[in-house]
């Protein structure tokens, strides 16, 4: 196996190395990748979407379809892990836990978490809301939000945090997140546009088509953030407790 | 208005269903089931609608998502070929959804000794809808990177569905995950290499850019092509990259096998065809690279390997899995024969093979559902106890063997014609040998099912938990889709000319005519 | 073409009528009389439909009915011509007789699963008529395969170990040859000719290499293994495990004759008689078939099991027919084609008799049948007539066609075939006459049956008598079938 | 001044590479974690230095903040994980022979 | 003046970071190394961040002030987080049974010295 | 040959990603420990992400956000199209990689969940031991 | 009450981070602050016994404490540098050991500050706090002594002064 693997890897390496001479220099502003589609985004983003962060406009609008599915990947991964790992509530009690329980609560961690978590949350919301203007957005904000709960779960234990975030609502909320994204896109159909054509919202929102795109993006980013946050936490909860939802790490 | 929006609705409906199941049907198995079946049915209807539009107008549908012009935005591109595949995927998913009514609640919550997790049923349906969405999305998209994302959605949800087989399924699925990720990453890397040379991700745009002579000479483009094709071959379990498939599909639960086994490999074949001719070109692949001879030999090897391995199996599902490996060889070989007949055969075989695999997995699933046993000897006396299932199985088997007028005959016809035209006798012989081996395989099983008395002495009879005396016909929810699938095998065969001239033949690239 | 004396879809209806009977048979499974009524009804309708077209065909017409296009330039299509009509007449007549016999036999032995039996029986008949009316090779192949499959449950009807072995052999031979040889040969033919429609002038383009033609010819000859050309013959004796009416049907009508008919079709409709003789392909056919004729007759001589002996006799007679058609001379083709009918009536008589003996006495072996003629005089008389026809002695219809074939051999200037005919006829006589002789001419002490043994039930005895009578009738009036065969040749 | 900041950045980078020695040498998993944690904290600084040098510090500071938070949580999670999996964390470290003095 | 303070802060940060690494590499056991990491990492990071924050006040505007404020906020965060992380790692090592170095020469680290 | 070699060496961004890629692939195929396989998978994916991100880099360009972070909401940026194009990096690879990262995280989660289940079923995560237990 | 305090705090924090003062972003900020105030007030303000005024003065005292602590951290770092660079054999410079002590501090937060202060100040690191028992690792005997008899009490006293506004006996 080792030998086979080496042969495969080295063959691949050799092939890729062969192509290297043919690839453009690193950072060449005239390379095809840097001019064709890229320039269109750079030149037109502000004008067409009023979003100065091109990554956001490409992510949530030009390629919003990709991003919708990316959110669904996360949703899917969450459901997958939950379905694979989660065991019944009823049988949990009978099982003898293989791992020793932690002795008492860790006061230092808990105190630090109690200070840091709310700060993280407001920061995360800031990151979501300012995706148009700074390197942020739904994914980043969602990850930070989810992490704030993971921090709490690390400091206390999983059961305590699951009293705050109900296990049932975790999955439901992650579904709501994707539904927000999808819903914003679907409503465009009823407003006479194509799927995910946020400019169709302009009549409802009472703003220009360009601004409607900007608001549409914010809307989907919120959906993304909700899903990412809950699934982040769900992944942590499932994986750290082996699907038992008891102690966590 | 709805007519213009049909392309997106095909996949939006199953997607909505997946959330709806999560949001509203977490408590009720029946509600989840109803949502799923409803969504799959709607999707199927929309897919037929799109196909009708294309047949009526004869024009390729370009649906610009977000109303952005390609290549800047992502578009759905639906032509005759993928209209057919969309109908196939949504139709098969619809039938399997109906089929799942009894099997999923009976199997999915109990995958670990002494374990019962009823919550898994709605999750299962959510993942089912997501898998179908992913597959439909792969088929509909006109964007190379978007295809990767959807590929991963279908892959992730299929990991979950396969892993729910429990026990050995976990390890088999893990290996599938590793191999599948390698495949997907190869694809992603290939797209990256294309992007670095072209600056575009939109397939029609890529095709235009790639026609420039400078790019045709570029080793980067060649390596991009190799990476993409290898990645897809891994995903479709093309010999010798097939190792993951038999285990992964064998230990899965019944409905999962019925959904995943017919569709995943076939959609990968579709991907291969789409990328070969809609991103690269027949001219580039067959004239400039000229690897077709080697690939067709590999396909011949795949066919022989798959068939011979299938011959040695005693587990029904594993046997069917090896047949899938052989069938993938049929399709890859057909495409790479580099002529119109071969490509028509391969494309038509996507349809016919998907349906016959579905038919056989459904019939076998019904037997397993009733007997609790997946070995060949589960079939003992089945012809008397489960006559409808048996007839369905026989029709599926005949299609696999290639007996007219089932569809299997006609795809083989074209494939062998293509082989003859390409003077590739090895492939033709491999096809015939595989038909013969299929005949042996299936008649061995039919014999077991037909002669009730003798397997008692011969087989491992006795230690089965189920009392064979009480085995009866499968429930209606399983019979209905089974019978429909079996009938479709004959219908697809009898309408092969319409399918080929109306759909399959319309997308043959100019270089092959 | 403006007015047809029969419904437009008559060929299709002739095929479908027995399939349509299947649901009725299944539904009335618990009422045997009603069930058998459907069988008969379908049989008569079928015969009527076939007959309705007979006059039209005899007038020199052919009739084509296209079902559907399945591949570009290739459709599923039914054509009624002389050869097809000849075969369809034989098959549909004999079905009625066999059905009658089946009732006697199956009820007499109180066999299980009779509903299944009659259903597949009907399906097999549909396939047979389908082969007879096929307008191209593809359609023929379709019905040919359908027949293989639909007769499997009949062959293995007893569902015991022996049936299983026999059935396995049956399918292995038939499917492997049809998929492994006939299908690729058909594909290559299609690739070369661009069509598969039968044409009396052949369909191969003139520039086709001879080596290709030879290979294709051999693939076709062995590919349709129902014709039982050695070495692909051994399924036939193996299939003797079937109930006797099935054997009768298999050996006299449906299965083997379909094989022979298919090869005949290919020789005349795909290669064309002209090509066969000009390219000397007929020599190949004659050598292959002649070998089978002689060897199988010798084997038949050594069989003690009556049905097995009849089976090997069939193997020989089938190649006889192929030999005739393969001569590619006018008289040879006419003789060969008509011999399908002659042999069918003769051989089915023999099988019916064997079955009647089994029903009445339970005996299978020739050495146990001494003196049986005294107890079952009608049966053995019919047997005698059937044997005469098969050997080619008067007053059996076989004589006429054998003579025609012999003349055909001279016409084709292939004298060694004449020798084969003579030797084989002698061998035929050698394996049939001892049976008849022992049945009647033995002392009371030698006789193995006591007085209690009597004729089998009426429905078992009547059919062989009828078919024997038809055999004799064909001696005096061979015209019907020979005329159909002649139509095929005069078209040239 | 900018040059000075570049120097600081380079020095920081070199020292981070030196820290890798601890990560590689271990000997226990937790020893490695200590090294990783230090490198993670310093990466935060590097991000800000990069932003400063590129003139877009107002953008990079958000990234740095997020990074610092996530690094902290990752360290905690890793510590927690290895606290549980004793065998793995002290795979080649000498075993504790006596209990703590408490 | 501002530049001078910045330089001092940055240099001091690098100096303490150097000390941290020195301790991290040379101390004999896990616990003692944690001393270096816990104290040095925190201080050096905070100092450098303060320096960078001051540097961003170079052309005082609302935006730059806010940026500087954010950097200081990161410093505060690290001042809370770093000792906490140190504690967590320490606790993990303690729990998982790492033996404190007792001056004996049985540790392989000892040989390095 | 020499030219090719110098060209290869000059384009260090490509071969540095290549080395990571090969390490990851090798680990995925050859490692016996399932967790190590998963780690290999992550390395493999990261290598591809690096590759894409390196495509997005443009000499002399900054991150693709036009406005000053704390500027006013609708402040118009006075820049010519040519300046814009030269001044901002290609946003597309970043967008694509955000997706790839997310996909990677999803796959990683599922892989770890499977490893946990495998551990529960077989009591080990060493591939050879698992195969041995399956055989029994 | 505390929710309002939390909201104001978060809004302040938002404005400082956002730097955008248009209505749209302020509204977004208000919504965000509401969400956090709704979900996390109990985290930041668990101990509700104290009045806001008490909290404010506490914060003031804490700043003073932080300055003192900062100086201690600098000292601690010099200590580390000294220990790691000293040419003396390590056996002589280091005599690490683990010891426990019992704190008199009552509130969790005070204990947290003390624990982290111990970690940051010379020679000692807090391993664990369970209830009122601190498990501390000291790198030298002197450091341990400091904590037990000298600087520990000093620090504990200062922390108590900040959070519990009382004097503790000792040095
Ligand atoms: Na994306
Ligand atoms: Na963003």
CSV table of C-alpha atoms in Angstrom, one decimal, chain A:
chain,number,residue,atom,x,y,z
A,1,UNK,CA,0.0,0.0,0.0
A,2,UNK,CA,2.8,2.4,0.9
A,3,UNK,CA,4.6,1.7,-2.3
A,4,UNK,CA,1.4,2.0,-4.4
A,5,UNK,CA,0.6,5.2,-2.6
A,6,UNK,CA,4.1,6.6,-3.3
A,7,UNK,CA,3.8,5.7,-7.0
A,8,UNK,CA,0.5,7.4,-7.3
A,9,UNK,CA,1.5,10.5,-5.4
A,10,UNK,CA,4.8,10.8,-7.3
A,11,UNK,CA,3.2,10.3,-10.6
A,12,UNK,CA,0.7,13.0,-9.8
A,13,UNK,CA,3.4,15.2,-8.6
A,14,UNK,CA,5.5,14.7,-11.7
A,15,UNK,CA,2.5,15.5,-13.9
A,16,UNK,CA,1.6,18.6,-12.0
A,17,UNK,CA,5.3,19.7,-12.1
A,18,UNK,CA,5.3,19.3,-15.8
A,19,UNK,CA,2.5,21.8,-16.1
A,20,UNK,CA,4.3,24.2,-13.8
A,21,UNK,CA,6.4,25.7,-16.6
A,22,UNK,CA,3.3,26.4,-18.5
A,23,UNK,CA,1.6,28.3,-15.7
A,24,UNK,CA,1.7,32.0,-15.5
A,25,UNK,CA,4.1,33.7,-13.1
A,26,UNK,CA,2.8,34.2,-9.6
A,27,UNK,CA,0.9,37.4,-9.3
A,28,UNK,CA,1.1,38.2,-13.0
A,29,UNK,CA,-1.6,40.9,-13.5
A,30,UNK,CA,-2.0,39.8,-17.1
A,31,UNK,CA,-2.6,36.1,-16.4
A,32,UNK,CA,-5.9,34.9,-17.8
A,33,UNK,CA,-7.3,34.3,-14.3
A,34,UNK,CA,-6.7,37.9,-13.4
A,35,UNK,CA,-8.3,39.5,-16.3
A,36,UNK,CA,-11.3,37.7,-17.8
A,37,UNK,CA,-14.1,37.4,-15.3
A,38,UNK,CA,-12.2,39.0,-12.5
A,39,UNK,CA,-12.0,42.4,-14.1
A,40,UNK,CA,-15.7,42.4,-14.7
A,41,UNK,CA,-16.4,42.0,-11.0
A,42,UNK,CA,-13.9,44.6,-10.0
A,43,UNK,CA,-15.2,47.2,-12.5
A,44,UNK,CA,-18.9,46.6,-12.0
A,45,UNK,CA,-19.5,45.4,-8.5
A,46,UNK,CA,-20.0,48.8,-7.0
A,47,UNK,CA,-22.1,50.0,-9.9
A,48,UNK,CA,-24.3,47.0,-10.1
A,49,UNK,CA,-24.6,46.0,-6.5
A,50,UNK,CA,-23.4,48.9,-4.5
A,51,UNK,CA,-21.3,46.6,-2.5
A,52,UNK,CA,-17.7,47.7,-2.1
A,53,UNK,CA,-16.5,44.3,-1.0
A,54,UNK,CA,-16.1,42.4,-4.2
A,55,UNK,CA,-15.7,39.1,-2.4
A,56,UNK,CA,-19.1,39.6,-0.9
A,57,UNK,CA,-20.8,40.7,-4.1
A,58,UNK,CA,-19.3,37.8,-6.0
A,59,UNK,CA,-20.1,35.4,-3.2
A,60,UNK,CA,-23.6,36.4,-2.4
A,61,UNK,CA,-24.8,37.7,-5.7
A,62,UNK,CA,-22.9,36.9,-8.9
A,63,UNK,CA,-22.2,33.4,-7.6
A,64,UNK,CA,-25.0,33.4,-5.0
A,65,UNK,CA,-26.2,30.1,-6.3
A,66,UNK,CA,-22.9,28.5,-5.3
A,67,UNK,CA,-23.1,30.0,-1.9
A,68,UNK,CA,-26.6,28.8,-1.4
A,69,UNK,CA,-25.4,25.3,-1.9
A,70,UNK,CA,-22.4,25.9,0.2
A,71,UNK,CA,-24.7,26.8,3.0
A,72,UNK,CA,-26.6,23.6,2.2
A,73,UNK,CA,-23.3,21.7,2.4
A,74,UNK,CA,-23.0,22.9,5.9
A,75,UNK,CA,-26.6,22.0,6.7
A,76,UNK,CA,-26.2,18.6,5.1
A,77,UNK,CA,-23.0,18.0,7.1
A,78,UNK,CA,-24.8,18.9,10.3
A,79,UNK,CA,-27.7,16.6,9.6
A,80,UNK,CA,-25.3,13.9,8.5
A,81,UNK,CA,-23.2,13.9,11.6
A,82,UNK,CA,-26.3,14.1,13.8
A,83,UNK,CA,-27.9,11.2,12.0
A,84,UNK,CA,-24.8,9.1,12.1
A,85,UNK,CA,-23.9,9.8,15.7
A,86,UNK,CA,-27.0,10.7,17.6
A,87,UNK,CA,-28.3,7.9,19.8
A,88,UNK,CA,-31.6,7.6,21.5
A,89,UNK,CA,-32.4,9.6,24.6
A,90,UNK,CA,-34.0,6.6,26.1
A,91,UNK,CA,-31.1,4.3,25.9
A,92,UNK,CA,-28.5,6.8,27.0
A,93,UNK,CA,-29.1,6.2,30.6
A,94,UNK,CA,-28.2,2.6,30.5
A,95,UNK,CA,-24.9,3.1,28.8
A,96,UNK,CA,-21.8,3.3,31.0
A,97,UNK,CA,-19.7,6.1,29.8
A,98,UNK,CA,-16.3,5.0,28.7
A,99,UNK,CA,-14.7,8.2,29.7
A,100,UNK,CA,-14.2,9.6,33.2
A,101,UNK,CA,-16.2,12.6,34.1
A,102,UNK,CA,-14.4,15.8,34.8
A,103,UNK,CA,-13.9,16.8,38.4
A,104,UNK,CA,-16.0,19.7,39.2
A,105,UNK,CA,-16.3,22.9,37.2
A,106,UNK,CA,-13.4,24.9,36.0
A,107,UNK,CA,-13.8,28.3,37.5
A,108,UNK,CA,-11.1,30.0,35.5
A,109,UNK,CA,-12.4,28.8,32.2
A,110,UNK,CA,-16.0,29.6,33.1
A,111,UNK,CA,-15.2,33.1,34.1
A,112,UNK,CA,-13.1,33.8,31.0
A,113,UNK,CA,-15.8,32.4,28.8
A,114,UNK,CA,-18.5,34.5,30.5
A,115,UNK,CA,-16.6,37.6,29.7
A,116,UNK,CA,-15.5,36.7,26.2
A,117,UNK,CA,-18.6,35.0,24.8
A,118,UNK,CA,-20.9,38.1,24.8
A,119,UNK,CA,-18.1,40.1,23.2
A,120,UNK,CA,-17.7,37.4,20.6
A,121,UNK,CA,-21.3,37.4,19.9
A,122,UNK,CA,-21.6,41.1,19.3
A,123,UNK,CA,-18.4,41.0,17.2
A,124,UNK,CA,-19.8,38.2,15.2
A,125,UNK,CA,-23.0,40.1,14.5
A,126,UNK,CA,-20.9,43.0,13.5
A,127,UNK,CA,-19.0,40.8,11.1
A,128,UNK,CA,-22.2,39.6,9.5
A,129,UNK,CA,-23.6,43.1,9.2
A,130,UNK,CA,-20.5,44.6,7.7
A,131,UNK,CA,-19.8,41.9,5.1
A,132,UNK,CA,-20.4,44.6,2.5
A,133,UNK,CA,-17.7,46.8,3.7
A,134,UNK,CA,-15.1,44.7,5.4
A,135,UNK,CA,-13.7,41.2,5.2
A,136,UNK,CA,-16.6,39.6,6.8
A,137,UNK,CA,-19.9,38.0,6.0
A,138,UNK,CA,-22.3,35.3,6.9
A,139,UNK,CA,-19.8,32.5,7.1
A,140,UNK,CA,-17.3,34.3,9.1
A,141,UNK,CA,-19.8,35.7,11.4
A,142,UNK,CA,-21.6,32.4,11.8
A,143,UNK,CA,-18.4,30.6,12.7
A,144,UNK,CA,-17.6,33.2,15.3
A,145,UNK,CA,-21.1,33.0,16.7
A,146,UNK,CA,-21.1,29.3,16.8
A,147,UNK,CA,-17.6,29.4,18.4
A,148,UNK,CA,-18.9,31.5,21.2
A,149,UNK,CA,-21.3,28.8,22.2
A,150,UNK,CA,-18.6,26.2,21.8
A,151,UNK,CA,-16.5,28.3,24.1
A,152,UNK,CA,-19.3,28.1,26.7
A,153,UNK,CA,-19.7,24.4,26.1
A,154,UNK,CA,-16.0,23.9,26.7
A,155,UNK,CA,-16.1,26.0,29.9
A,156,UNK,CA,-19.2,24.6,31.4
A,157,UNK,CA,-20.3,21.4,29.8
A,158,UNK,CA,-22.5,20.5,26.9
A,159,UNK,CA,-25.6,19.7,28.9
A,160,UNK,CA,-25.6,23.2,30.5
A,161,UNK,CA,-25.3,24.9,27.1
A,162,UNK,CA,-27.9,22.7,25.6
A,163,UNK,CA,-30.3,24.1,28.1
A,164,UNK,CA,-29.7,27.5,26.5
A,165,UNK,CA,-29.7,26.2,22.9
A,166,UNK,CA,-32.3,23.5,22.8
A,167,UNK,CA,-31.1,20.5,20.9
A,168,UNK,CA,-34.3,20.4,18.8
A,169,UNK,CA,-34.0,24.1,18.0
A,170,UNK,CA,-30.4,23.7,16.9
A,171,UNK,CA,-31.5,21.6,13.9
A,172,UNK,CA,-34.7,23.6,13.3
A,173,UNK,CA,-32.8,26.9,13.4
A,174,UNK,CA,-30.1,25.6,11.0
A,175,UNK,CA,-33.0,24.7,8.7
A,176,UNK,CA,-34.5,28.1,9.1
A,177,UNK,CA,-31.1,29.6,8.1
A,178,UNK,CA,-31.1,27.8,4.7
A,179,UNK,CA,-34.7,28.5,4.3
A,180,UNK,CA,-34.0,32.3,4.7
A,181,UNK,CA,-31.5,32.1,1.9
A,182,UNK,CA,-33.7,29.9,-0.3
A,183,UNK,CA,-36.8,32.0,0.6
A,184,UNK,CA,-35.2,35.3,-0.5
A,185,UNK,CA,-34.2,33.6,-3.7
A,186,UNK,CA,-37.6,32.0,-4.3
A,187,UNK,CA,-39.6,35.2,-3.6
A,188,UNK,CA,-37.7,36.7,-6.5
A,189,UNK,CA,-39.5,34.3,-8.7
A,190,UNK,CA,-42.9,35.6,-7.5
A,191,UNK,CA,-41.7,39.2,-7.9
A,192,UNK,CA,-41.0,38.5,-11.6
A,193,UNK,CA,-37.3,37.9,-11.5
A,194,UNK,CA,-35.1,34.9,-11.9
A,195,UNK,CA,-34.1,32.8,-8.9
A,196,UNK,CA,-31.8,34.8,-6.6
A,197,UNK,CA,-32.3,38.0,-8.6
A,198,UNK,CA,-32.5,40.3,-5.6
A,199,UNK,CA,-33.1,43.3,-7.8
A,200,UNK,CA,-36.7,42.0,-8.1
A,201,UNK,CA,-37.1,43.0,-4.4
A,202,UNK,CA,-36.8,46.7,-5.3
A,203,UNK,CA,-40.5,47.2,-5.6
A,204,UNK,CA,-41.2,45.6,-2.2
A,205,UNK,CA,-38.4,47.3,-0.4
A,206,UNK,CA,-38.9,50.6,-2.1
A,207,UNK,CA,-35.3,51.1,-3.1
A,208,UNK,CA,-33.4,51.0,-6.4
A,209,UNK,CA,-32.6,47.8,-8.0
A,210,UNK,CA,-29.0,48.2,-7.2
A,211,UNK,CA,-29.7,48.8,-3.5
A,212,UNK,CA,-32.1,45.9,-3.5
A,213,UNK,CA,-29.3,43.7,-4.5
A,214,UNK,CA,-27.2,45.0,-1.6
A,215,UNK,CA,-30.1,44.3,0.9
A,216,UNK,CA,-30.7,41.0,-0.7
A,217,UNK,CA,-27.1,40.0,0.0
A,218,UNK,CA,-27.4,41.1,3.6
A,219,UNK,CA,-30.5,39.0,3.9
A,220,UNK,CA,-28.9,35.9,2.6
A,221,UNK,CA,-25.8,36.5,4.7
A,222,UNK,CA,-28.0,36.5,7.7
A,223,UNK,CA,-29.4,33.2,6.6
A,224,UNK,CA,-25.9,31.8,6.1
A,225,UNK,CA,-24.9,33.0,9.5
A,226,UNK,CA,-27.8,31.4,11.3
A,227,UNK,CA,-27.1,28.0,9.6
A,228,UNK,CA,-23.4,28.2,10.1
A,229,UNK,CA,-23.7,29.1,13.7
A,230,UNK,CA,-26.1,26.3,14.6
A,231,UNK,CA,-24.4,23.7,12.6
A,232,UNK,CA,-21.0,24.6,14.0
A,233,UNK,CA,-22.3,24.1,17.4
A,234,UNK,CA,-24.2,21.0,16.4
A,235,UNK,CA,-21.1,19.5,14.9
A,236,UNK,CA,-19.1,20.2,18.0
A,237,UNK,CA,-21.9,18.8,20.2
A,238,UNK,CA,-22.2,15.6,18.2
A,239,UNK,CA,-18.5,15.0,17.7
A,240,UNK,CA,-17.4,15.9,21.2
A,241,UNK,CA,-19.9,13.7,22.9
A,242,UNK,CA,-20.0,10.9,20.5
A,243,UNK,CA,-23.7,11.7,19.9
A,244,UNK,CA,-24.6,11.4,23.6
A,245,UNK,CA,-25.1,15.2,24.1
A,246,UNK,CA,-23.9,14.9,27.7
A,247,UNK,CA,-20.6,16.4,28.6
A,248,UNK,CA,-18.7,17.3,25.5
A,249,UNK,CA,-15.0,17.7,25.6
